[in-house]
CSV table of C-alpha atoms in Angstrom, one decimal:
chain,number,residue,atom,x,y,z
X,244,MET,CA,-83.3,91.9,-35.7
X,245,VAL,CA,-85.3,92.7,-32.5
X,246,ASN,CA,-87.6,95.7,-32.7
X,247,ASP,CA,-87.0,97.4,-29.4
X,248,VAL,CA,-90.1,99.6,-29.7
X,249,SER,CA,-92.4,96.6,-30.3
X,250,VAL,CA,-90.9,94.8,-27.3
X,251,LEU,CA,-91.4,97.9,-25.1
X,252,ALA,CA,-95.0,98.3,-26.2
X,253,GLU,CA,-95.7,94.6,-25.4
X,254,LEU,CA,-94.1,95.0,-22.0
X,255,ALA,CA,-96.1,98.1,-21.3
X,256,LEU,CA,-99.4,96.3,-22.1
X,257,TYR,CA,-98.5,93.6,-19.5
X,258,VAL,CA,-97.5,96.2,-16.9
X,259,ALA,CA,-100.9,98.0,-17.5
X,260,ARG,CA,-102.8,94.8,-16.6
X,261,LEU,CA,-101.2,94.6,-13.1
X,262,PRO,CA,-102.4,96.3,-10.0
X,263,PRO,CA,-101.0,99.9,-10.1
X,264,GLU,CA,-100.6,99.9,-6.3
X,265,ASN,CA,-97.9,97.2,-6.6
X,266,PRO,CA,-94.3,98.4,-6.6
X,267,LEU,CA,-92.9,99.3,-10.0
X,268,ALA,CA,-90.1,96.7,-9.7
X,269,LEU,CA,-92.6,93.9,-9.0
X,270,ARG,CA,-94.8,95.0,-11.9
X,271,LEU,CA,-91.9,95.1,-14.3
X,272,CYS,CA,-90.7,91.7,-13.0
X,273,SER,CA,-94.1,90.1,-13.5
X,274,ALA,CA,-94.6,91.6,-16.9
X,275,GLY,CA,-91.1,90.6,-18.0
X,276,ALA,CA,-91.7,87.0,-16.9
X,277,THR,CA,-95.1,86.9,-18.6
X,278,LEU,CA,-93.6,88.3,-21.8
X,279,LEU,CA,-90.9,85.7,-21.9
X,280,GLY,CA,-93.4,82.9,-21.3
X,281,ALA,CA,-92.1,82.0,-17.8
X,282,SER,CA,-93.8,80.9,-14.7
X,283,GLY,CA,-92.2,83.6,-12.5
X,284,GLY,CA,-89.1,85.5,-11.9
X,285,SER,CA,-86.9,88.0,-10.0
X,286,LEU,CA,-85.1,91.3,-10.4
X,287,THR,CA,-81.8,91.7,-8.8
X,288,LEU,CA,-79.7,94.8,-8.5
X,289,THR,CA,-76.0,94.0,-8.9
X,290,SER,CA,-74.4,97.3,-9.7
X,291,THR,CA,-74.1,98.4,-6.0
X,292,PRO,CA,-71.2,97.5,-3.7
X,293,GLY,CA,-71.7,94.4,-1.5
X,294,ALA,CA,-74.1,91.6,-2.0
X,295,PRO,CA,-76.7,91.7,-4.8
X,296,PHE,CA,-80.0,93.3,-3.8
X,297,VAL,CA,-83.2,91.5,-4.7
X,298,LEU,CA,-85.7,94.1,-5.9
X,299,ALA,CA,-88.6,91.8,-6.6
X,300,THR,CA,-89.7,88.2,-6.7
X,301,THR,CA,-93.0,87.0,-8.2
X,302,ASP,CA,-93.4,83.8,-6.2
X,303,ARG,CA,-91.9,81.4,-3.7
X,304,VAL,CA,-89.9,79.5,-6.3
X,305,ALA,CA,-88.1,82.8,-7.4
X,306,GLU,CA,-87.4,83.6,-3.8
X,307,GLN,CA,-85.8,80.2,-3.2
X,308,VAL,CA,-83.7,80.4,-6.4
X,309,GLU,CA,-82.4,83.8,-5.4
X,310,SER,CA,-81.8,82.8,-1.8
X,311,LEU,CA,-79.8,79.7,-2.7
X,312,GLN,CA,-77.7,81.6,-5.3
X,313,GLU,CA,-76.8,84.2,-2.7
X,314,VAL,CA,-75.8,81.6,-0.2
X,315,LEU,CA,-73.8,79.5,-2.6
X,316,GLY,CA,-72.4,82.4,-4.7
X,317,ALA,CA,-73.1,80.5,-7.9
X,318,GLY,CA,-75.8,80.1,-10.5
X,319,PRO,CA,-77.2,81.6,-13.7
X,320,ARG,CA,-77.8,85.0,-12.1
X,321,VAL,CA,-74.2,85.1,-10.9
X,322,GLU,CA,-72.9,84.1,-14.3
X,323,ALA,CA,-75.1,86.6,-16.2
X,324,GLN,CA,-73.8,89.3,-13.9
X,325,ARG,CA,-70.2,88.3,-14.4
X,326,THR,CA,-70.3,87.7,-18.2
X,327,ALA,CA,-73.0,90.2,-19.2
X,328,ARG,CA,-74.5,87.4,-21.2
X,329,PRO,CA,-77.6,85.1,-20.8
X,330,ALA,CA,-77.1,82.0,-18.5
X,331,THR,CA,-79.3,79.0,-17.9
X,332,LEU,CA,-79.4,76.2,-15.3
X,333,VAL,CA,-81.6,73.1,-15.9
X,334,VAL,CA,-82.5,71.1,-12.8
X,335,GLY,CA,-83.9,67.7,-13.9
X,336,ASP,CA,-85.7,64.9,-12.2
X,337,ALA,CA,-82.5,62.7,-12.1
X,338,PRO,CA,-79.4,63.7,-10.2
X,339,ASP,CA,-77.2,66.1,-12.2
X,340,ALA,CA,-73.5,66.3,-12.5
X,341,PRO,CA,-72.0,67.6,-9.2
X,342,SER,CA,-73.7,70.9,-8.6
X,343,SER,CA,-74.6,72.1,-5.1
X,344,LEU,CA,-77.1,74.6,-6.5
X,345,ALA,CA,-78.9,72.1,-8.7
X,346,GLN,CA,-79.1,69.6,-5.8
X,347,GLU,CA,-80.4,72.3,-3.4
X,348,LEU,CA,-82.9,73.6,-5.9
X,349,ARG,CA,-84.2,70.1,-6.6
X,350,ALA,CA,-84.7,69.5,-2.9
X,351,ALA,CA,-86.3,72.9,-2.3
X,352,VAL,CA,-88.6,73.4,-5.4
X,353,GLY,CA,-88.2,70.4,-7.7
X,354,PRO,CA,-87.2,70.2,-11.3
X,355,LEU,CA,-87.1,73.6,-13.1
X,356,ARG,CA,-85.2,75.7,-15.6
X,357,VAL,CA,-83.7,79.1,-14.5
X,358,SER,CA,-82.7,81.6,-17.2
X,359,SER,CA,-81.0,84.8,-16.3
X,360,PHE,CA,-80.5,87.9,-18.5
X,361,PRO,CA,-78.3,90.9,-17.6
X,362,MET,CA,-80.0,94.3,-17.5
X,363,LEU,CA,-77.5,96.3,-19.7
X,364,VAL,CA,-77.8,100.0,-19.2
X,365,ALA,CA,-75.3,102.3,-20.9
X,366,GLY,CA,-73.0,99.3,-21.5
X,367,ALA,CA,-72.9,98.3,-17.8
X,368,VAL,CA,-74.7,95.5,-16.0
X,369,LEU,CA,-77.3,97.2,-13.7
X,370,GLY,CA,-78.8,94.0,-12.5
X,371,VAL,CA,-80.3,90.7,-13.7
X,372,LEU,CA,-83.7,89.5,-14.7
X,373,SER,CA,-84.1,85.8,-13.9
X,374,VAL,CA,-87.1,83.7,-14.9
X,375,HIS,CA,-88.1,80.1,-14.2
X,376,THR,CA,-90.1,77.5,-16.1
X,377,PRO,CA,-90.7,73.8,-15.8
X,378,SER,CA,-87.5,71.9,-16.6
X,379,GLU,CA,-88.8,70.6,-19.9
X,380,ALA,CA,-90.2,74.0,-21.0
X,381,ARG,CA,-88.6,76.7,-23.1
X,382,LEU,CA,-89.1,80.4,-23.1
X,383,THR,CA,-91.3,81.9,-25.8
X,384,ARG,CA,-88.6,84.5,-26.8
X,385,GLN,CA,-85.1,84.0,-28.1
X,386,ASP,CA,-82.1,85.2,-26.0
X,387,ASP,CA,-81.7,88.4,-28.1
X,388,GLU,CA,-85.3,89.4,-27.4
X,389,ALA,CA,-85.0,88.5,-23.7
X,390,LEU,CA,-81.9,90.7,-23.4
X,391,VAL,CA,-83.9,93.6,-24.8
X,392,VAL,CA,-86.7,93.0,-22.3
X,393,ALA,CA,-84.1,92.9,-19.5
X,394,SER,CA,-82.4,96.1,-20.6
X,395,ILE,CA,-85.7,97.9,-21.0
X,396,ILE,CA,-86.6,96.9,-17.5
X,397,GLY,CA,-83.3,98.1,-16.3
X,398,GLY,CA,-83.8,101.5,-17.9
X,399,ALA,CA,-87.3,101.8,-16.5
X,400,LEU,CA,-85.9,101.2,-13.0
X,401,LEU,CA,-83.6,104.2,-13.2
X,402,ARG,CA,-85.3,107.4,-12.1
X,403,ASP,CA,-82.6,109.8,-13.3
X,404,VAL,CA,-82.0,108.9,-16.9
X,405,ASP,CA,-79.2,111.3,-17.7
X,406,ASP,CA,-78.1,114.9,-17.1
X,407,ASP,CA,-80.4,116.1,-19.8
X,408,SER,CA,-83.5,114.8,-18.0
X,409,SER,CA,-83.3,117.1,-15.0
X,410,THR,CA,-82.4,120.1,-17.2
X,411,MET,CA,-85.2,119.3,-19.5
X,412,LEU,CA,-87.7,119.2,-16.7
X,413,SER,CA,-86.7,122.5,-15.1
X,414,GLY,CA,-88.4,124.9,-17.5
X,415,TRP,CA,-92.2,125.3,-18.1
X,416,PRO,CA,-92.0,124.9,-21.9
X,417,ALA,CA,-90.0,121.7,-21.5
X,418,ARG,CA,-92.3,120.4,-18.8
X,419,ALA,CA,-95.3,121.1,-21.1
X,420,ARG,CA,-93.7,119.0,-23.8
X,421,VAL,CA,-93.1,116.1,-21.4
X,422,HIS,CA,-96.7,116.3,-20.2
X,423,GLN,CA,-97.9,116.3,-23.8
X,424,ALA,CA,-95.7,113.3,-24.8
X,425,THR,CA,-96.8,111.5,-21.6
X,426,GLY,CA,-100.4,112.0,-22.6
X,427,MET,CA,-99.7,110.5,-26.0
X,428,VAL,CA,-98.2,107.4,-24.5
X,429,ILE,CA,-101.1,107.1,-22.1
X,430,ALA,CA,-103.5,107.1,-25.1
X,431,GLN,CA,-101.4,104.7,-27.1
X,432,LEU,CA,-100.8,102.1,-24.4
X,433,ARG,CA,-103.6,102.8,-21.8
X,434,VAL,CA,-101.1,103.0,-18.9
X,435,SER,CA,-101.0,105.4,-15.9
X,436,PRO,CA,-99.2,108.7,-16.1
X,437,ASP,CA,-96.3,107.4,-14.0
X,438,ASP,CA,-96.0,104.3,-16.1
X,439,ALA,CA,-96.1,106.4,-19.3
X,440,LEU,CA,-93.2,108.6,-18.1
X,441,THR,CA,-91.3,105.5,-16.9
X,442,LEU,CA,-91.7,103.9,-20.4
X,443,ILE,CA,-90.4,107.1,-22.1
X,444,ARG,CA,-87.3,106.9,-19.9
X,445,ALA,CA,-86.9,103.2,-20.6
X,446,HIS,CA,-87.1,103.8,-24.3
X,447,ALA,CA,-84.4,106.5,-24.0
X,448,TYR,CA,-82.1,104.0,-22.4
X,449,ALA,CA,-83.0,101.2,-24.8
X,450,GLN,CA,-82.2,103.4,-27.8
X,451,GLY,CA,-79.1,105.0,-26.2
X,452,THR,CA,-80.6,108.5,-26.4
X,453,THR,CA,-82.1,111.2,-24.1
X,454,VAL,CA,-85.5,111.7,-22.7
X,455,ALA,CA,-85.7,115.0,-24.6
X,456,ALA,CA,-85.0,113.3,-27.9
X,457,VAL,CA,-87.7,110.7,-27.2
X,458,VAL,CA,-90.2,113.4,-26.3
X,459,SER,CA,-89.4,115.2,-29.6
X,460,ASP,CA,-89.9,112.0,-31.6
X,461,LEU,CA,-93.2,111.3,-30.0
X,462,LEU,CA,-94.5,114.8,-30.5
X,463,ASP,CA,-93.3,115.0,-34.1
X,464,GLY,CA,-94.8,111.6,-35.0
X,465,ARG,CA,-91.6,109.8,-35.6
X,466,LEU,CA,-92.2,107.4,-32.7
X,467,VAL,CA,-95.4,105.6,-31.7
X,468,LEU,CA,-95.2,103.4,-28.6
X,469,GLY,CA,-98.0,101.1,-29.7
X,470,PRO,CA,-98.5,97.4,-30.4
X,471,GLY,CA,-97.1,96.4,-33.8
X,472,ASP,CA,-95.2,99.7,-34.3
X,473,THR,CA,-92.1,99.4,-36.4
X,474,SER,CA,-90.5,102.8,-35.5
X,475,THR,CA,-86.8,102.8,-34.7
């Protein structure tokens, strides 16, 4: 069974190592790709009407992958969005069975493996985390762990977690509790204040609870967002 808190803590450590001036989506994308043992990746928002919106790409390969999937309307990102399940495409050295995307990718970037994981938030697909590796390589995490990573990233991308969050932040005593909990996360993970609050929100989504509940768990010692923690 995947320990969501442990995954969140590892992701936070990777985020903390990245330049804080970079956009949050790019830092989350880079951290997610690194955590999964990938060469790079992309974050795509798919819950809005119209064409999917690419929030971040870490490199030229990820840009090419997303561009070709958008043009052709097919690929692992499209499948992950449609099925709410992981999807993978392997582009080898030799010609594959008829696949326009595989042929175009081989011509554009060479052999590679693309793995896509839906960002599931409150039971809906918010978007997709896609990562790429050399064609012969495998990710360092199993699909169930990668799904947790993607969903945590999805939760972190949402500014308004739930109706309770705005209410909770409206009064001074509640704000003081949030500041105190944020300070605890800063100390535990050595991240910035903004990132600490983002991670509290992400944990709320990953656990299907509210920000207020996570704050209470942190302050009461029931939750520690640190490496190796086994809290649930």
